[in-house]
Amino acid sequence: MSVKENADKPNDEAVSKWRFRGAALDSAPKGKHPCSYPLSMLNIETGELVNVRCGTRSEKKCLGCAWIYKKDTAKILRSGLLNDGACRYFFLTLTAPSFGATHNVPKRGERKKCRCGAWHDAEKDIDLRGVPLNCDEYDYSGQAYFNYQIGKLWNTTLTLLRKKFPDLCFAKVYEWQQRGALHVHVILRIPAAGFSGKGEVASLLRKYASSATYGGWMHWGSQNDCREIRGGASCDKVIGYLKKAVSYVTKDVCEERPKGESRNRKHLMMLDMAARVMCCDKCIEKRREVVSELERRSLREKCMAMEKVKFNARQESRLEFPLRVCLEDFEEAREFSVKARYYRLVFASCLKCDSLPHRRWGARAGVMSVSRPTKKRMGWSVTGLTRKMLAEKRRIWFAESMKRVWETVEALSQCGTKLTAESSG
C-alpha cells in the first residue's frame, strides 16, 4: 500500500516514495493530543522509517486525531466568513422525510405526552428517543437508502439554488438524528449585489431547497429551516453548533450499543439489517464482475461441449437430434448454469460487500464539505484553506520545532564540553 503524495503531478506514473509498513509498535502516545494508533511509513529512497498519525475522525478509535479533525473543520468554516459587508450568510437546515411515526421524548424539562398515549420523561425514557412506534411497519430500507443517496439529493438542491443565485458558495455538515437518519446543516454565502428584488431571501432559500427531488421520489422532509446569520456572536454560535454536529458525527453512533436490556435494541438491529441488505454501487459493480466471469466460464464450457458434439458427429456421421436442437439445448443449459452458480454464491455469502455504507446505516464517508473554486466562482475558503494545507503547516511547524530542539541540545552539549575542559585545565 502506498501513500500518494504526488497527486499534483501531471502524469499518473509518479509513484510515491513512501510505503506503508503497518502499525508503529515502538511508539508511545506523547503530547497533549497524541495519536493512539500511529502508522509506520518507510521512505524507499533513504530507508528512513517515520511514524505518522492514523488520521481517523472517530473518537472511538483515536481521540487525538478526532480532536484535530474538529479543529480543522472549525478553521475551514471560519475561513469563508467575511466581515466586509459584501456578502450575506444564511444557515440552512434540511431534514429527512418521515419513514414512520416515532416516540416523542423531550430532550429536557417536563414530561410530554407521546403518540403512543404515554407520558415520557427526558431521563427515564431516553432509550425511546427516535424509536418507531411499530418497528415492523417502519420503512428501514427507505431510510438506509436515503442516507446513502443524501449526497445526490444535495447536489440537486445546490443546482436548483444556483439557478437563482449563481455565485452561491456553501459549507455543509451532516448530522445524525435520533432515529438514525441524516440531515444536513449548510452555511450559504451569497454576494449582497445579487439580492435586488428577491424579497425575503431566507424564506425563498428554504422554499427552493425544500422543492428539490432526486430520482422522482427522494425529497427533503417538512421541518426545514433557513435564517440569516448577522455576524459577530451569531457567526460564533453557528460555528460552535457545527463543531458540535461534527463532534456528534465523530462519535460513531452506528457502532455504539446500549449496555444491558434496552428498548431501542430492536430498532438498532433493524437499522443494521437494512443497511446490510441495501444494494450499494460497489455491490452492483461486484455482482457485474462475478456475472461476467461466470458468463466467460460458461462460454468456454459450451465451446468445449460443442467441439465434442461435432467430433462425435463426424465420427458417427449422425446425431440423435439435429445440430440446431443441440445448440439450443446447450444455450439453455448455459444460461441456467450461470444463474445457478450466481445464486449459489449469493446464498453462500461470497458476494457480501463490506463497504462503509453497510456498516453506517447507509451513510457514506463524507461528513463535512465545502464548495470548491472554479473559473466562474471562488470556493468557500477565501484563502484556499484545505485539510491538506493545514496538515502541511503542522508538519512544517513540527520540523522547525525539532530543529530548534536539536540546536538547543547541541549548544548545551558544546557548553558542557567547554566547561568540562576548563575545569580539568
CSV table of C-alpha atoms in Angstrom, one decimal:
chain,number,residue,atom,x,y,z
A,1,MET,CA,0.0,0.0,0.0
A,2,SER,CA,1.5,3.4,-1.0
A,3,VAL,CA,0.7,6.9,0.2
A,4,LYS,CA,0.1,9.1,-2.8
A,5,GLU,CA,1.7,12.4,-2.1
A,6,ASN,CA,2.4,13.3,-5.7
A,7,ALA,CA,-1.2,13.7,-6.7
A,8,ASP,CA,-0.5,17.3,-8.1
A,9,LYS,CA,1.9,15.9,-10.7
A,10,PRO,CA,0.6,16.0,-14.3
A,11,ASN,CA,1.3,12.3,-15.1
A,12,ASP,CA,-0.1,9.3,-13.4
A,13,GLU,CA,3.2,7.5,-13.5
A,14,ALA,CA,4.6,9.4,-10.5
A,15,VAL,CA,5.0,6.9,-7.7
A,16,SER,CA,5.2,7.9,-4.0
A,17,LYS,CA,8.5,7.3,-2.2
A,18,TRP,CA,6.6,6.3,0.9
A,19,ARG,CA,5.4,2.8,1.7
A,20,PHE,CA,3.0,1.6,4.4
A,21,ARG,CA,4.7,-0.7,6.9
A,22,GLY,CA,1.9,-1.3,9.4
A,23,ALA,CA,1.2,-0.2,12.9
A,24,ALA,CA,4.0,1.6,14.8
A,25,LEU,CA,4.6,-0.8,17.6
A,26,ASP,CA,7.6,1.1,19.2
A,27,SER,CA,5.7,4.4,19.6
A,28,ALA,CA,4.2,5.6,22.9
A,29,PRO,CA,1.5,8.3,22.9
A,30,LYS,CA,3.1,11.7,23.6
A,31,GLY,CA,1.9,15.3,23.6
A,32,LYS,CA,-1.3,17.0,24.5
A,33,HIS,CA,-3.4,15.3,21.8
A,34,PRO,CA,-1.5,12.1,20.8
A,35,CYS,CA,-2.4,9.6,18.2
A,36,SER,CA,-3.5,6.3,19.8
A,37,TYR,CA,-2.6,4.2,16.8
A,38,PRO,CA,0.2,5.7,14.8
A,39,LEU,CA,1.3,4.2,11.5
A,40,SER,CA,4.8,3.4,10.3
A,41,MET,CA,5.9,4.7,6.9
A,42,LEU,CA,9.1,3.7,5.0
A,43,ASN,CA,11.0,6.1,2.7
A,44,ILE,CA,12.2,3.7,-0.1
A,45,GLU,CA,14.8,6.2,-1.3
A,46,THR,CA,16.6,6.9,2.0
A,47,GLY,CA,15.4,3.9,4.1
A,48,GLU,CA,14.0,6.3,6.8
A,49,LEU,CA,11.2,4.9,9.0
A,50,VAL,CA,8.8,7.5,10.4
A,51,ASN,CA,5.6,7.4,12.3
A,52,VAL,CA,2.5,9.3,11.2
A,53,ARG,CA,-1.0,9.8,12.6
A,54,CYS,CA,-3.7,7.4,11.8
A,55,GLY,CA,-5.9,10.4,10.6
A,56,THR,CA,-9.2,9.0,11.7
A,57,ARG,CA,-12.1,11.2,12.7
A,58,SER,CA,-13.7,8.6,15.0
A,59,GLU,CA,-13.4,9.5,18.7
A,60,LYS,CA,-13.9,5.8,19.5
A,61,LYS,CA,-10.7,4.9,17.6
A,62,CYS,CA,-8.5,7.9,18.3
A,63,LEU,CA,-9.4,10.9,20.5
A,64,GLY,CA,-6.3,12.9,19.4
A,65,CYS,CA,-6.9,12.6,15.6
A,66,ALA,CA,-10.6,13.3,16.1
A,67,TRP,CA,-9.8,16.5,18.0
A,68,ILE,CA,-7.5,17.7,15.2
A,69,TYR,CA,-10.3,16.9,12.7
A,70,LYS,CA,-12.8,19.1,14.6
A,71,LYS,CA,-10.3,21.9,14.9
A,72,ASP,CA,-9.5,21.8,11.2
A,73,THR,CA,-13.2,21.8,10.4
A,74,ALA,CA,-13.7,25.0,12.5
A,75,LYS,CA,-10.8,26.7,10.8
A,76,ILE,CA,-12.1,25.9,7.3
A,77,LEU,CA,-15.6,27.1,8.2
A,78,ARG,CA,-14.2,30.4,9.6
A,79,SER,CA,-12.0,30.9,6.6
A,80,GLY,CA,-15.2,31.5,4.5
A,81,LEU,CA,-16.9,34.0,6.8
A,82,LEU,CA,-16.1,37.6,5.8
A,83,ASN,CA,-17.0,40.8,7.7
A,84,ASP,CA,-16.6,43.3,4.8
A,85,GLY,CA,-20.4,43.5,4.2
A,86,ALA,CA,-20.0,42.3,0.6
A,87,CYS,CA,-21.8,39.0,1.3
A,88,ARG,CA,-24.8,37.8,3.2
A,89,TYR,CA,-24.8,34.5,5.1
A,90,PHE,CA,-27.7,32.0,5.8
A,91,PHE,CA,-27.9,29.0,7.9
A,92,LEU,CA,-30.0,26.3,6.1
A,93,THR,CA,-31.2,23.1,7.8
A,94,LEU,CA,-32.6,20.3,5.6
A,95,THR,CA,-34.1,17.2,7.3
A,96,ALA,CA,-35.0,13.7,6.2
A,97,PRO,CA,-38.7,12.9,5.4
A,98,SER,CA,-40.8,10.7,7.7
A,99,PHE,CA,-40.3,6.9,7.4
A,100,GLY,CA,-42.8,6.2,10.2
A,101,ALA,CA,-44.1,7.5,13.5
A,102,THR,CA,-41.6,7.6,16.4
A,103,HIS,CA,-41.8,8.2,20.1
A,104,ASN,CA,-41.8,11.8,21.2
A,105,VAL,CA,-39.3,12.0,24.1
A,106,PRO,CA,-38.4,15.5,25.4
A,107,LYS,CA,-34.7,16.4,25.5
A,108,ARG,CA,-35.1,18.3,28.8
A,109,GLY,CA,-37.8,19.7,31.1
A,110,GLU,CA,-41.1,18.3,32.0
A,111,ARG,CA,-42.7,15.1,30.6
A,112,LYS,CA,-44.7,15.2,27.4
A,113,LYS,CA,-47.4,13.1,26.0
A,114,CYS,CA,-46.4,10.8,23.2
A,115,ARG,CA,-48.3,9.5,20.2
A,116,CYS,CA,-48.4,6.1,21.9
A,117,GLY,CA,-50.5,7.6,24.7
A,118,ALA,CA,-47.8,7.5,27.4
A,119,TRP,CA,-46.1,10.4,29.2
A,120,HIS,CA,-42.3,10.2,28.5
A,121,ASP,CA,-39.6,11.6,30.8
A,122,ALA,CA,-36.4,13.1,29.4
A,123,GLU,CA,-34.1,11.0,31.6
A,124,LYS,CA,-36.1,7.8,32.2
A,125,ASP,CA,-37.2,7.3,28.6
A,126,ILE,CA,-34.0,8.3,26.8
A,127,ASP,CA,-33.7,4.9,25.2
A,128,LEU,CA,-37.0,5.5,23.4
A,129,ARG,CA,-35.9,8.7,21.7
A,130,GLY,CA,-36.2,8.2,17.9
A,131,VAL,CA,-37.5,4.6,18.3
A,132,PRO,CA,-40.5,3.9,16.0
A,133,LEU,CA,-43.9,3.2,17.5
A,134,ASN,CA,-44.1,0.0,15.4
A,135,CYS,CA,-40.7,-1.3,14.2
A,136,ASP,CA,-42.4,-3.8,11.9
A,137,GLU,CA,-44.1,-1.1,9.9
A,138,TYR,CA,-41.2,1.4,9.8
A,139,ASP,CA,-39.5,1.9,6.5
A,140,TYR,CA,-36.0,1.0,7.4
A,141,SER,CA,-34.9,0.2,3.8
A,142,GLY,CA,-36.1,3.7,2.7
A,143,GLN,CA,-34.2,5.4,5.5
A,144,ALA,CA,-31.0,3.5,4.8
A,145,TYR,CA,-31.2,4.3,1.1
A,146,PHE,CA,-31.9,8.0,1.9
A,147,ASN,CA,-28.7,8.1,4.0
A,148,TYR,CA,-26.9,6.5,1.1
A,149,GLN,CA,-28.2,9.0,-1.6
A,150,ILE,CA,-28.4,12.1,0.5
A,151,GLY,CA,-25.3,13.5,-1.3
A,152,LYS,CA,-27.0,13.2,-4.7
A,153,LEU,CA,-30.1,14.9,-3.3
A,154,TRP,CA,-27.9,17.8,-2.0
A,155,ASN,CA,-26.3,18.1,-5.5
A,156,THR,CA,-29.8,18.5,-7.0
A,157,THR,CA,-30.6,21.1,-4.3
A,158,LEU,CA,-27.4,23.0,-5.0
A,159,THR,CA,-28.1,23.1,-8.7
A,160,LEU,CA,-31.6,24.5,-8.0
A,161,LEU,CA,-30.3,27.1,-5.7
A,162,ARG,CA,-27.5,28.3,-8.1
A,163,LYS,CA,-30.1,28.9,-10.8
A,164,LYS,CA,-31.5,31.6,-8.5
A,165,PHE,CA,-28.1,32.7,-7.0
A,166,PRO,CA,-25.3,31.8,-9.4
A,167,ASP,CA,-22.4,33.0,-7.1
A,168,LEU,CA,-23.6,30.9,-4.1
A,169,CYS,CA,-20.9,29.2,-2.0
A,170,PHE,CA,-21.6,26.8,0.8
A,171,ALA,CA,-20.1,24.8,3.7
A,172,LYS,CA,-22.2,21.8,4.8
A,173,VAL,CA,-22.1,19.3,7.7
A,174,TYR,CA,-24.1,16.1,8.1
A,175,GLU,CA,-25.6,15.3,11.5
A,176,TRP,CA,-27.4,12.2,12.8
A,177,GLN,CA,-30.9,12.4,14.1
A,178,GLN,CA,-32.0,10.2,17.0
A,179,ARG,CA,-33.9,7.8,14.6
A,180,GLY,CA,-30.8,7.1,12.6
A,181,ALA,CA,-31.5,9.4,9.6
A,182,LEU,CA,-29.1,12.0,8.4
A,183,HIS,CA,-29.9,15.7,8.0
A,184,VAL,CA,-27.7,18.5,6.7
A,185,HIS,CA,-26.7,21.9,8.0
A,186,VAL,CA,-25.4,24.4,5.4
A,187,ILE,CA,-23.9,27.8,5.6
A,188,LEU,CA,-24.7,29.7,2.4
A,189,ARG,CA,-22.7,32.7,1.3
A,190,ILE,CA,-24.3,34.9,-1.3
A,191,PRO,CA,-23.0,38.2,-2.7
A,192,ALA,CA,-25.1,41.1,-1.5
A,193,ALA,CA,-25.3,42.5,-5.0
A,194,GLY,CA,-27.5,39.6,-6.2
A,195,PHE,CA,-30.4,40.4,-3.8
A,196,SER,CA,-32.3,43.1,-5.7
A,197,GLY,CA,-36.0,42.2,-6.0
A,198,LYS,CA,-35.6,38.9,-4.3
A,199,GLY,CA,-38.0,39.5,-1.4
A,200,GLU,CA,-37.5,37.7,1.8
A,201,VAL,CA,-34.3,35.7,1.0
A,202,ALA,CA,-34.4,33.2,3.9
A,203,SER,CA,-37.9,32.0,3.1
A,204,LEU,CA,-37.1,31.9,-0.6
A,205,LEU,CA,-34.0,29.8,0.0
A,206,ARG,CA,-35.9,27.4,2.2
A,207,LYS,CA,-38.7,27.1,-0.4
A,208,TYR,CA,-36.3,26.4,-3.3
A,209,ALA,CA,-34.3,23.9,-1.3
A,210,SER,CA,-37.4,22.1,0.0
A,211,SER,CA,-38.7,21.6,-3.5
A,212,ALA,CA,-35.7,19.7,-4.7
A,213,THR,CA,-36.1,16.0,-5.6
A,214,TYR,CA,-33.9,13.2,-6.8
A,215,GLY,CA,-34.9,10.2,-8.8
A,216,GLY,CA,-38.5,11.2,-8.8
A,217,TRP,CA,-39.2,10.0,-5.3
A,218,MET,CA,-36.4,11.3,-2.9
A,219,HIS,CA,-37.1,14.6,-1.3
A,220,TRP,CA,-36.4,16.5,1.9
A,221,GLY,CA,-38.7,16.5,4.9
A,222,SER,CA,-41.1,19.2,6.0
A,223,GLN,CA,-39.2,20.5,9.1
A,224,ASN,CA,-36.7,22.6,7.1
A,225,ASP,CA,-35.4,26.0,8.3
A,226,CYS,CA,-33.4,28.9,7.0
A,227,ARG,CA,-32.3,32.0,8.8
A,228,GLU,CA,-29.8,34.8,8.2
A,229,ILE,CA,-26.5,35.0,10.1
A,230,ARG,CA,-25.9,38.6,11.1
A,231,GLY,CA,-22.3,38.2,12.0
A,232,GLY,CA,-20.4,38.6,15.3
A,233,ALA,CA,-22.0,36.4,18.1
A,234,SER,CA,-24.3,34.9,15.5
A,235,CYS,CA,-21.4,33.6,13.5
A,236,ASP,CA,-19.7,32.2,16.6
A,237,LYS,CA,-22.9,30.5,17.6
A,238,VAL,CA,-23.3,28.8,14.2
A,239,ILE,CA,-19.6,27.7,14.1
A,240,GLY,CA,-20.0,26.3,17.6
A,241,TYR,CA,-23.1,24.4,16.6
A,242,LEU,CA,-21.5,22.9,13.5
A,243,LYS,CA,-18.5,21.9,15.6
A,244,LYS,CA,-20.9,20.2,17.9
A,245,ALA,CA,-22.5,18.4,15.0
A,246,VAL,CA,-19.1,17.2,13.7
A,247,SER,CA,-18.3,16.1,17.2
A,248,TYR,CA,-21.5,14.1,17.3
A,249,VAL,CA,-20.8,12.5,14.0
A,250,THR,CA,-17.3,11.5,15.1
A,251,LYS,CA,-18.7,9.5,18.0
A,252,ASP,CA,-19.7,6.7,15.7
A,253,VAL,CA,-23.3,6.4,16.8
A,254,CYS,CA,-23.7,3.5,14.4
A,255,GLU,CA,-21.2,1.4,16.5
A,256,GLU,CA,-22.5,2.4,19.9
A,257,ARG,CA,-24.8,-0.1,21.6
A,258,PRO,CA,-26.6,0.3,25.0
A,259,LYS,CA,-25.4,-2.0,27.7
A,260,GLY,CA,-27.9,-4.5,29.1
A,261,GLU,CA,-31.5,-4.6,28.1
A,262,SER,CA,-32.7,-1.6,26.2
A,263,ARG,CA,-36.0,-0.7,24.4
A,264,ASN,CA,-34.2,0.5,21.3
A,265,ARG,CA,-32.3,-2.7,20.7
A,266,LYS,CA,-34.7,-4.0,18.1
A,267,HIS,CA,-34.6,-0.6,16.3
A,268,LEU,CA,-30.8,-0.7,16.1
A,269,MET,CA,-30.8,-4.3,14.9
A,270,MET,CA,-33.3,-3.3,12.1
A,271,LEU,CA,-31.2,-0.4,11.1
A,272,ASP,CA,-28.1,-2.6,10.8
A,273,MET,CA,-30.1,-5.2,8.8
A,274,ALA,CA,-31.5,-2.6,6.4
A,275,ALA,CA,-28.0,-1.2,5.7
A,276,ARG,CA,-26.6,-4.7,5.3
A,277,VAL,CA,-29.1,-5.8,2.6
A,278,MET,CA,-29.1,-2.5,0.8
A,279,CYS,CA,-27.5,-2.6,-2.6
A,280,CYS,CA,-24.8,0.0,-3.0
A,281,ASP,CA,-22.7,0.9,-6.1
A,282,LYS,CA,-19.9,-1.5,-5.1
A,283,CYS,CA,-22.4,-4.3,-4.7
A,284,ILE,CA,-23.6,-3.7,-8.3
A,285,GLU,CA,-20.1,-3.5,-9.6
A,286,LYS,CA,-19.0,-6.7,-7.8
A,287,ARG,CA,-22.1,-8.6,-9.0
A,288,ARG,CA,-21.4,-7.5,-12.6
A,289,GLU,CA,-17.8,-8.7,-12.3
A,290,VAL,CA,-19.0,-12.1,-10.9
A,291,VAL,CA,-21.7,-12.5,-13.6
A,292,SER,CA,-19.2,-11.6,-16.4
A,293,GLU,CA,-16.7,-14.2,-15.1
A,294,LEU,CA,-19.5,-16.8,-14.9
A,295,GLU,CA,-20.5,-15.9,-18.5
A,296,ARG,CA,-17.0,-16.3,-19.7
A,297,ARG,CA,-16.6,-19.6,-17.9
A,298,SER,CA,-19.9,-21.0,-19.2
A,299,LEU,CA,-19.0,-19.9,-22.8
A,300,ARG,CA,-15.7,-21.8,-22.5
A,301,GLU,CA,-17.6,-24.9,-21.3
A,302,LYS,CA,-20.1,-24.5,-24.1
A,303,CYS,CA,-17.3,-24.3,-26.8
A,304,MET,CA,-15.7,-27.4,-25.4
A,305,ALA,CA,-19.0,-29.3,-25.3
A,306,MET,CA,-19.8,-28.2,-28.9
A,307,GLU,CA,-16.4,-29.4,-30.1
A,308,LYS,CA,-17.1,-32.7,-28.5
A,309,VAL,CA,-20.6,-32.9,-30.2
A,310,LYS,CA,-19.1,-32.0,-33.6
A,311,PHE,CA,-16.4,-34.6,-33.2
A,312,ASN,CA,-18.9,-37.3,-32.3
A,313,ALA,CA,-21.0,-36.3,-35.3
A,314,ARG,CA,-18.0,-36.6,-37.7
A,315,GLN,CA,-17.2,-40.0,-36.2
A,316,GLU,CA,-20.7,-41.5,-36.3
A,317,SER,CA,-21.9,-39.4,-39.2
A,318,ARG,CA,-25.2,-39.0,-37.4
A,319,LEU,CA,-26.8,-37.4,-34.4
A,320,GLU,CA,-29.7,-38.4,-32.2
A,321,PHE,CA,-31.1,-34.8,-32.6
A,322,PRO,CA,-30.4,-32.2,-35.3
A,323,LEU,CA,-27.4,-29.9,-34.6
A,324,ARG,CA,-29.6,-26.8,-34.2
A,325,VAL,CA,-31.6,-28.5,-31.4
A,326,CYS,CA,-28.4,-29.4,-29.7
A,327,LEU,CA,-27.1,-25.8,-29.9
A,328,GLU,CA,-30.4,-24.5,-28.4
A,329,ASP,CA,-30.2,-27.1,-25.6
A,330,PHE,CA,-26.6,-26.1,-24.8
A,331,GLU,CA,-27.6,-22.4,-24.7
A,332,GLU,CA,-30.5,-23.0,-22.3
A,333,ALA,CA,-28.2,-25.2,-20.1
A,334,ARG,CA,-25.5,-22.5,-20.1
A,335,GLU,CA,-27.9,-19.7,-19.0
A,336,PHE,CA,-29.3,-22.0,-16.3
A,337,SER,CA,-25.7,-22.8,-15.2
A,338,VAL,CA,-24.8,-19.1,-14.9
A,339,LYS,CA,-27.9,-18.4,-12.8
A,340,ALA,CA,-27.4,-21.4,-10.6
A,341,ARG,CA,-23.8,-20.6,-9.9
A,342,TYR,CA,-24.6,-16.9,-9.2
A,343,TYR,CA,-27.3,-17.7,-6.6
A,344,ARG,CA,-25.1,-20.4,-5.1
A,345,LEU,CA,-22.5,-17.6,-4.4
A,346,VAL,CA,-25.2,-15.3,-3.1
A,347,PHE,CA,-26.6,-17.8,-0.6
A,348,ALA,CA,-23.0,-18.7,0.5
A,349,SER,CA,-22.4,-15.0,1.3
A,350,CYS,CA,-19.5,-15.0,-1.2
A,351,LEU,CA,-20.8,-11.7,-2.7
A,352,LYS,CA,-21.0,-10.0,0.6
A,353,CYS,CA,-20.0,-6.3,0.3
A,354,ASP,CA,-18.1,-4.8,3.2
A,355,SER,CA,-18.1,-1.2,2.1
A,356,LEU,CA,-18.7,1.6,4.7
A,357,PRO,CA,-22.4,2.4,3.9
A,358,HIS,CA,-23.3,-1.2,5.0
A,359,ARG,CA,-21.7,-0.5,8.4
A,360,ARG,CA,-23.0,3.0,9.0
A,361,TRP,CA,-26.7,2.8,8.4
A,362,GLY,CA,-26.3,3.6,4.7
A,363,ALA,CA,-24.2,6.8,5.2
A,364,ARG,CA,-21.1,7.3,3.2
A,365,ALA,CA,-17.7,8.5,4.4
A,366,GLY,CA,-18.3,12.3,3.9
A,367,VAL,CA,-19.1,14.3,7.0
A,368,MET,CA,-18.2,17.9,6.1
A,369,SER,CA,-17.6,19.5,2.7
A,370,VAL,CA,-17.3,23.0,1.2
A,371,SER,CA,-17.7,24.4,-2.3
A,372,ARG,CA,-14.5,24.3,-4.4
A,373,PRO,CA,-13.2,27.1,-6.5
A,374,THR,CA,-13.9,27.1,-10.2
A,375,LYS,CA,-13.4,29.5,-13.1
A,376,LYS,CA,-16.7,31.2,-12.5
A,377,ARG,CA,-16.8,31.5,-8.7
A,378,MET,CA,-14.4,31.2,-5.8
A,379,GLY,CA,-14.7,28.4,-3.3
A,380,TRP,CA,-15.9,28.7,0.3
A,381,SER,CA,-12.5,29.4,1.8
A,382,VAL,CA,-11.2,32.8,0.7
A,383,THR,CA,-7.6,31.8,1.5
A,384,GLY,CA,-8.0,28.4,-0.2
A,385,LEU,CA,-7.6,26.6,3.1
A,386,THR,CA,-7.8,22.8,3.0
A,387,ARG,CA,-7.1,19.9,5.3
A,388,LYS,CA,-4.1,19.1,3.3
A,389,MET,CA,-2.7,22.6,3.7
A,390,LEU,CA,-3.3,22.5,7.4
A,391,ALA,CA,-1.6,19.1,7.7
A,392,GLU,CA,1.4,20.6,5.8
A,393,LYS,CA,1.5,23.6,8.1
A,394,ARG,CA,1.6,21.2,11.1
A,395,ARG,CA,4.4,19.2,9.5
A,396,ILE,CA,6.5,22.3,8.8
A,397,TRP,CA,5.9,23.6,12.4
A,398,PHE,CA,6.9,20.2,13.8
A,399,ALA,CA,10.1,20.0,11.7
A,400,GLU,CA,11.1,23.6,12.7
A,401,SER,CA,10.4,22.8,16.3
A,402,MET,CA,12.5,19.6,16.2
A,403,LYS,CA,15.3,21.6,14.5
A,404,ARG,CA,15.3,24.2,17.3
A,405,VAL,CA,15.3,21.4,19.9
A,406,TRP,CA,18.3,19.7,18.3
A,407,GLU,CA,20.1,23.1,18.0
A,408,THR,CA,19.5,23.7,21.7
A,409,VAL,CA,20.7,20.2,22.6
A,410,GLU,CA,23.8,20.7,20.5
A,411,ALA,CA,24.5,24.1,22.1
A,412,LEU,CA,24.1,22.7,25.6
A,413,SER,CA,26.4,19.8,24.7
A,414,GLN,CA,29.1,22.2,23.5
A,415,CYS,CA,28.8,24.3,26.6
A,416,GLY,CA,29.1,21.2,28.8
A,417,THR,CA,32.2,20.1,26.9
A,418,LYS,CA,33.7,23.6,27.2
A,419,LEU,CA,33.0,23.7,31.0
A,420,THR,CA,34.5,20.2,31.4
A,421,ALA,CA,37.7,21.2,29.5
A,422,GLU,CA,38.1,24.4,31.6
A,423,SER,CA,37.5,22.6,34.9
A,424,SER,CA,40.1,19.9,34.0
A,425,GLY,CA,42.6,22.5,32.9
